[in-house]
Amino acid sequence: MSLQTLKERVWEANRRLHDMGLVVHTWGNASARDPETGLIAIKPSGVSYGELTPALISIVRPDGEPVEGGKPSSDTPTHLVLYREFQGIGGIVHTHSPHATAWAQARKPIPCLGTTHADHFFGEIPVTDEMTPEEIAGDYEANTGEVIVRCFAGRDPLEMPAVLVAAHGPFAWGATVEEAVLNASVLEQVARIAAVTLSLRPDAEPIDDALLHRHFLRKHGPDAYYGQ
């Protein structure tokens, strides 16, 4: 796709995050990767969502070298690690949405307590290990990506397109940046619903595997048929 199209899609994705209340001020960012060139478009650093325009969207190479646009987000190295390691993803979103961030700060995965969650995420949404002092003192943003990658050893990132970075916040992704925005939105909703459920019934258990599989696969499996 053209650089202009890539920039416009990423600008629209960031605008939607703001309109849905998933980001405020300059917190968070969305990016997309062009599958043909490998170039990555991402929100520029320190620019408020109200001031953001397609022209300001940053374009970087897979190694992080800037191509054009504003100064790339400080989270760009995290995005680059995920694009490198997670095959099939074409968009990434990072927010500090309140409920998902609360679970991240609690260092707790979000259990799959009902079918609303199971329709979108195949089981509990994982939380990473806490970063080591050496990782924090080193290439912090790239190491944030590495701790996510370690968390997903043996997992399919397209079956679980979200993660909570311990003490930090959520990341979500998808085959496209539009899917990544949707996944970030659903993540915030299931985080809120799970917190309310456990406040009403602290001993609530995850749904059984049969119900989890039925709901996830009817929407995402090879014979998917469900849509609301």
mmCIF file of C-alpha atoms in Angstrom:
data_model
loop_
_atom_site.group_PDB
_atom_site.id
_atom_site.type_symbol
_atom_site.label_atom_id
_atom_site.label_comp_id
_atom_site.label_asym_id
_atom_site.label_seq_id
_atom_site.Cartn_x
_atom_site.Cartn_y
_atom_site.Cartn_z
ATOM 1 C CA MET A 1 0.000 0.000 0.000
ATOM 2 C CA SER A 2 1.091 3.609 -0.381
ATOM 3 C CA LEU A 3 2.699 5.428 2.533
ATOM 4 C CA GLN A 4 -0.219 7.850 2.504
ATOM 5 C CA THR A 5 -2.728 5.022 2.908
ATOM 6 C CA LEU A 6 -0.634 3.481 5.693
ATOM 7 C CA LYS A 7 -0.470 6.822 7.510
ATOM 8 C CA GLU A 8 -4.193 7.445 7.142
ATOM 9 C CA ARG A 9 -5.090 4.017 8.539
ATOM 10 C CA VAL A 10 -2.830 4.495 11.544
ATOM 11 C CA TRP A 11 -4.109 8.035 12.111
ATOM 12 C CA GLU A 12 -7.689 6.714 12.023
ATOM 13 C CA ALA A 13 -6.798 3.878 14.415
ATOM 14 C CA ASN A 14 -5.307 6.303 16.935
ATOM 15 C CA ARG A 15 -8.301 8.615 16.556
ATOM 16 C CA ARG A 16 -10.674 5.728 17.284
ATOM 17 C CA LEU A 17 -8.734 4.783 20.430
ATOM 18 C CA HIS A 18 -9.254 8.323 21.688
ATOM 19 C CA ASP A 19 -12.916 8.460 20.672
ATOM 20 C CA MET A 20 -13.627 5.181 22.500
ATOM 21 C CA GLY A 21 -11.973 6.457 25.667
ATOM 22 C CA LEU A 22 -9.177 3.896 25.593
ATOM 23 C CA VAL A 23 -6.482 6.608 25.622
ATOM 24 C CA VAL A 24 -6.182 10.112 27.051
ATOM 25 C CA HIS A 25 -3.575 12.885 26.770
ATOM 26 C CA THR A 26 -0.635 11.377 24.856
ATOM 27 C CA TRP A 27 -0.906 7.921 26.460
ATOM 28 C CA GLY A 28 -0.804 4.908 24.187
ATOM 29 C CA ASN A 29 -0.310 4.338 20.483
ATOM 30 C CA ALA A 30 -1.378 2.305 17.468
ATOM 31 C CA SER A 31 0.835 1.060 14.652
ATOM 32 C CA ALA A 32 0.488 -0.879 11.405
ATOM 33 C CA ARG A 33 2.936 -2.791 9.230
ATOM 34 C CA ASP A 34 2.792 -2.749 5.443
ATOM 35 C CA PRO A 35 3.102 -6.442 4.451
ATOM 36 C CA GLU A 36 4.660 -5.541 1.107
ATOM 37 C CA THR A 37 7.486 -3.252 2.216
ATOM 38 C CA GLY A 38 7.759 -4.077 5.922
ATOM 39 C CA LEU A 39 7.543 -0.374 6.745
ATOM 40 C CA ILE A 40 5.781 0.453 10.003
ATOM 41 C CA ALA A 41 3.602 3.473 10.719
ATOM 42 C CA ILE A 42 3.147 4.528 14.345
ATOM 43 C CA LYS A 43 1.876 7.460 16.376
ATOM 44 C CA PRO A 44 4.565 10.124 16.910
ATOM 45 C CA SER A 45 5.942 10.748 20.378
ATOM 46 C CA GLY A 46 4.366 13.402 22.591
ATOM 47 C CA VAL A 47 1.630 14.480 20.167
ATOM 48 C CA SER A 48 -1.861 14.753 21.667
ATOM 49 C CA TYR A 49 -4.661 12.963 19.880
ATOM 50 C CA GLY A 50 -6.414 16.246 19.166
ATOM 51 C CA GLU A 51 -3.352 17.538 17.314
ATOM 52 C CA LEU A 52 -2.597 14.332 15.426
ATOM 53 C CA THR A 53 -2.825 14.386 11.617
ATOM 54 C CA PRO A 54 -1.891 11.793 8.977
ATOM 55 C CA ALA A 55 1.130 13.893 8.017
ATOM 56 C CA LEU A 56 2.554 13.575 11.544
ATOM 57 C CA ILE A 57 2.354 9.774 11.633
ATOM 58 C CA SER A 58 5.865 8.315 11.832
ATOM 59 C CA ILE A 59 7.176 5.806 9.307
ATOM 60 C CA VAL A 60 10.058 3.551 10.372
ATOM 61 C CA ARG A 61 11.920 0.612 8.896
ATOM 62 C CA PRO A 62 11.811 -2.784 10.675
ATOM 63 C CA ASP A 63 15.128 -1.925 12.335
ATOM 64 C CA GLY A 64 13.636 1.312 13.710
ATOM 65 C CA GLU A 65 15.335 3.708 11.317
ATOM 66 C CA PRO A 66 13.002 6.677 10.738
ATOM 67 C CA VAL A 67 11.814 7.280 7.173
ATOM 68 C CA GLU A 68 9.460 10.235 7.502
ATOM 69 C CA GLY A 69 6.893 11.917 9.729
ATOM 70 C CA GLY A 70 7.231 12.945 13.365
ATOM 71 C CA LYS A 71 9.534 11.475 15.995
ATOM 72 C CA PRO A 72 8.379 7.856 16.500
ATOM 73 C CA SER A 73 6.647 6.872 19.731
ATOM 74 C CA SER A 74 8.965 5.887 22.553
ATOM 75 C CA ASP A 75 7.179 2.503 22.475
ATOM 76 C CA THR A 76 8.311 1.850 18.890
ATOM 77 C CA PRO A 77 10.978 -0.717 19.936
ATOM 78 C CA THR A 78 8.280 -2.776 21.679
ATOM 79 C CA HIS A 79 6.174 -2.800 18.521
ATOM 80 C CA LEU A 80 9.191 -3.762 16.412
ATOM 81 C CA VAL A 81 9.941 -6.799 18.596
ATOM 82 C CA LEU A 82 6.342 -7.998 18.339
ATOM 83 C CA TYR A 83 6.241 -7.560 14.567
ATOM 84 C CA ARG A 84 9.484 -9.514 14.302
ATOM 85 C CA GLU A 85 8.402 -12.381 16.543
ATOM 86 C CA PHE A 86 4.638 -12.734 15.988
ATOM 87 C CA GLN A 87 3.970 -13.947 12.484
ATOM 88 C CA GLY A 88 0.691 -12.860 10.949
ATOM 89 C CA ILE A 89 0.107 -9.666 12.907
ATOM 90 C CA GLY A 90 -0.277 -6.419 11.001
ATOM 91 C CA GLY A 91 -1.310 -3.970 13.703
ATOM 92 C CA ILE A 92 -0.518 -3.305 17.371
ATOM 93 C CA VAL A 93 -2.228 -1.128 19.982
ATOM 94 C CA HIS A 94 -0.911 -0.071 23.381
ATOM 95 C CA THR A 95 -3.200 1.738 25.799
ATOM 96 C CA HIS A 96 -3.468 2.552 29.469
ATOM 97 C CA SER A 97 -7.215 1.868 29.509
ATOM 98 C CA PRO A 98 -8.299 1.863 33.172
ATOM 99 C CA HIS A 99 -9.625 -1.634 33.831
ATOM 100 C CA ALA A 100 -7.066 -3.549 31.785
ATOM 101 C CA THR A 101 -4.300 -1.450 33.336
ATOM 102 C CA ALA A 102 -5.644 -2.204 36.807
ATOM 103 C CA TRP A 103 -5.290 -5.942 36.136
ATOM 104 C CA ALA A 104 -1.759 -5.336 34.830
ATOM 105 C CA GLN A 105 -0.868 -3.356 37.942
ATOM 106 C CA ALA A 106 -2.302 -6.142 40.102
ATOM 107 C CA ARG A 107 -0.040 -8.561 38.182
ATOM 108 C CA LYS A 108 -3.058 -10.807 37.583
ATOM 109 C CA PRO A 109 -4.281 -12.496 34.391
ATOM 110 C CA ILE A 110 -7.906 -11.893 33.437
ATOM 111 C CA PRO A 111 -9.809 -15.176 33.885
ATOM 112 C CA CYS A 112 -12.368 -16.275 31.317
ATOM 113 C CA LEU A 113 -15.469 -16.154 33.492
ATOM 114 C CA GLY A 114 -18.134 -16.131 30.791
ATOM 115 C CA THR A 115 -19.043 -16.332 27.146
ATOM 116 C CA THR A 116 -18.537 -12.603 26.458
ATOM 117 C CA HIS A 117 -14.836 -13.211 27.081
ATOM 118 C CA ALA A 118 -14.788 -16.598 25.317
ATOM 119 C CA ASP A 119 -16.303 -15.152 22.149
ATOM 120 C CA HIS A 120 -13.138 -13.142 21.656
ATOM 121 C CA PHE A 121 -10.222 -14.561 23.680
ATOM 122 C CA PHE A 122 -9.342 -18.256 23.926
ATOM 123 C CA GLY A 123 -8.917 -18.499 27.686
ATOM 124 C CA GLU A 124 -7.461 -16.221 30.318
ATOM 125 C CA ILE A 125 -5.627 -13.122 29.148
ATOM 126 C CA PRO A 126 -2.060 -13.574 30.361
ATOM 127 C CA VAL A 127 0.109 -11.234 32.360
ATOM 128 C CA THR A 128 3.854 -11.144 31.797
ATOM 129 C CA ASP A 129 6.542 -11.711 34.354
ATOM 130 C CA GLU A 130 7.870 -8.553 35.939
ATOM 131 C CA MET A 131 10.919 -7.193 34.181
ATOM 132 C CA THR A 132 14.263 -7.657 35.870
ATOM 133 C CA PRO A 133 16.324 -4.683 37.063
ATOM 134 C CA GLU A 134 18.764 -5.423 34.237
ATOM 135 C CA GLU A 135 15.973 -5.339 31.637
ATOM 136 C CA ILE A 136 14.641 -2.083 33.055
ATOM 137 C CA ALA A 137 18.070 -0.450 33.104
ATOM 138 C CA GLY A 138 18.914 -1.696 29.607
ATOM 139 C CA ASP A 139 16.971 -1.283 26.356
ATOM 140 C CA TYR A 140 13.742 -0.913 28.299
ATOM 141 C CA GLU A 141 11.215 -0.581 25.478
ATOM 142 C CA ALA A 142 12.693 -3.423 23.428
ATOM 143 C CA ASN A 143 12.874 -5.555 26.571
ATOM 144 C CA THR A 144 9.178 -4.872 27.124
ATOM 145 C CA GLY A 145 8.604 -6.591 23.803
ATOM 146 C CA GLU A 146 10.888 -9.452 24.802
ATOM 147 C CA VAL A 147 9.016 -10.079 28.060
ATOM 148 C CA ILE A 148 5.785 -10.284 26.039
ATOM 149 C CA VAL A 149 7.389 -12.746 23.633
ATOM 150 C CA ARG A 150 8.536 -14.924 26.543
ATOM 151 C CA CYS A 151 5.013 -14.886 27.933
ATOM 152 C CA PHE A 152 3.728 -16.259 24.620
ATOM 153 C CA ALA A 153 6.069 -19.243 24.372
ATOM 154 C CA GLY A 154 3.791 -22.055 23.211
ATOM 155 C CA ARG A 155 0.808 -19.717 22.634
ATOM 156 C CA ASP A 156 -0.754 -18.615 19.363
ATOM 157 C CA PRO A 157 -0.763 -14.786 19.375
ATOM 158 C CA LEU A 158 -3.730 -14.720 16.992
ATOM 159 C CA GLU A 159 -5.822 -16.897 19.340
ATOM 160 C CA MET A 160 -4.834 -14.657 22.253
ATOM 161 C CA PRO A 161 -4.355 -11.219 20.667
ATOM 162 C CA ALA A 162 -3.706 -9.360 23.917
ATOM 163 C CA VAL A 163 -1.444 -9.321 26.948
ATOM 164 C CA LEU A 164 -1.019 -7.418 30.197
ATOM 165 C CA VAL A 165 2.522 -6.223 30.855
ATOM 166 C CA ALA A 166 3.024 -6.533 34.601
ATOM 167 C CA ALA A 167 2.889 -3.183 36.415
ATOM 168 C CA HIS A 168 2.526 -1.402 33.074
ATOM 169 C CA GLY A 169 -0.533 -1.908 30.894
ATOM 170 C CA PRO A 170 -2.156 -3.750 27.989
ATOM 171 C CA PHE A 171 -1.025 -4.447 24.462
ATOM 172 C CA ALA A 172 -3.315 -5.863 21.778
ATOM 173 C CA TRP A 173 -2.734 -6.816 18.165
ATOM 174 C CA GLY A 174 -4.402 -8.284 15.108
ATOM 175 C CA ALA A 175 -3.983 -9.149 11.461
ATOM 176 C CA THR A 176 -4.696 -5.470 10.740
ATOM 177 C CA VAL A 177 -4.520 -2.296 12.788
ATOM 178 C CA GLU A 178 -8.317 -2.163 12.689
ATOM 179 C CA GLU A 179 -8.470 -5.613 14.319
ATOM 180 C CA ALA A 180 -5.926 -4.487 16.894
ATOM 181 C CA VAL A 181 -8.157 -1.540 17.838
ATOM 182 C CA LEU A 182 -11.150 -3.866 18.181
ATOM 183 C CA ASN A 183 -9.155 -6.256 20.349
ATOM 184 C CA ALA A 184 -8.001 -3.409 22.612
ATOM 185 C CA SER A 185 -11.613 -2.294 23.003
ATOM 186 C CA VAL A 186 -12.874 -5.793 23.824
ATOM 187 C CA LEU A 187 -9.972 -6.292 26.224
ATOM 188 C CA GLU A 188 -11.029 -3.248 28.226
ATOM 189 C CA GLN A 189 -14.634 -4.455 28.337
ATOM 190 C CA VAL A 190 -13.813 -7.980 29.535
ATOM 191 C CA ALA A 191 -11.367 -6.548 32.091
ATOM 192 C CA ARG A 192 -14.170 -4.406 33.509
ATOM 193 C CA ILE A 193 -16.723 -7.232 33.437
ATOM 194 C CA ALA A 194 -14.329 -9.638 35.171
ATOM 195 C CA ALA A 195 -13.574 -7.107 37.908
ATOM 196 C CA VAL A 196 -17.288 -6.536 38.531
ATOM 197 C CA THR A 197 -18.002 -10.285 38.474
ATOM 198 C CA LEU A 198 -15.324 -10.984 41.081
ATOM 199 C CA SER A 199 -16.566 -8.112 43.246
ATOM 200 C CA LEU A 200 -20.006 -9.760 43.257
ATOM 201 C CA ARG A 201 -18.712 -13.302 43.604
ATOM 202 C CA PRO A 202 -15.039 -13.544 44.597
ATOM 203 C CA ASP A 203 -15.060 -17.340 44.199
ATOM 204 C CA ALA A 204 -16.341 -17.272 40.604
ATOM 205 C CA GLU A 205 -14.622 -19.955 38.530
ATOM 206 C CA PRO A 206 -13.611 -19.842 34.858
ATOM 207 C CA ILE A 207 -16.101 -21.363 32.452
ATOM 208 C CA ASP A 208 -15.547 -25.001 31.558
ATOM 209 C CA ASP A 209 -13.501 -25.981 28.532
ATOM 210 C CA ALA A 210 -16.476 -27.203 26.515
ATOM 211 C CA LEU A 211 -18.198 -23.815 26.701
ATOM 212 C CA LEU A 212 -14.942 -21.960 26.056
ATOM 213 C CA HIS A 213 -14.232 -24.005 22.932
ATOM 214 C CA ARG A 214 -17.793 -23.714 21.653
ATOM 215 C CA HIS A 215 -17.918 -19.952 21.938
ATOM 216 C CA PHE A 216 -14.435 -19.227 20.651
ATOM 217 C CA LEU A 217 -14.530 -21.660 17.733
ATOM 218 C CA ARG A 218 -18.021 -20.716 16.533
ATOM 219 C CA LYS A 219 -16.589 -17.233 15.927
ATOM 220 C CA HIS A 220 -12.941 -17.939 15.091
ATOM 221 C CA GLY A 221 -12.690 -21.613 14.107
ATOM 222 C CA PRO A 222 -12.550 -23.128 10.615
ATOM 223 C CA ASP A 223 -16.337 -23.550 10.565
ATOM 224 C CA ALA A 224 -17.126 -20.183 12.180
ATOM 225 C CA TYR A 225 -20.702 -19.083 11.772
ATOM 226 C CA TYR A 226 -21.403 -16.643 14.615
ATOM 227 C CA GLY A 227 -21.793 -12.909 14.318
ATOM 228 C CA GLN A 228 -23.942 -10.401 16.151
#
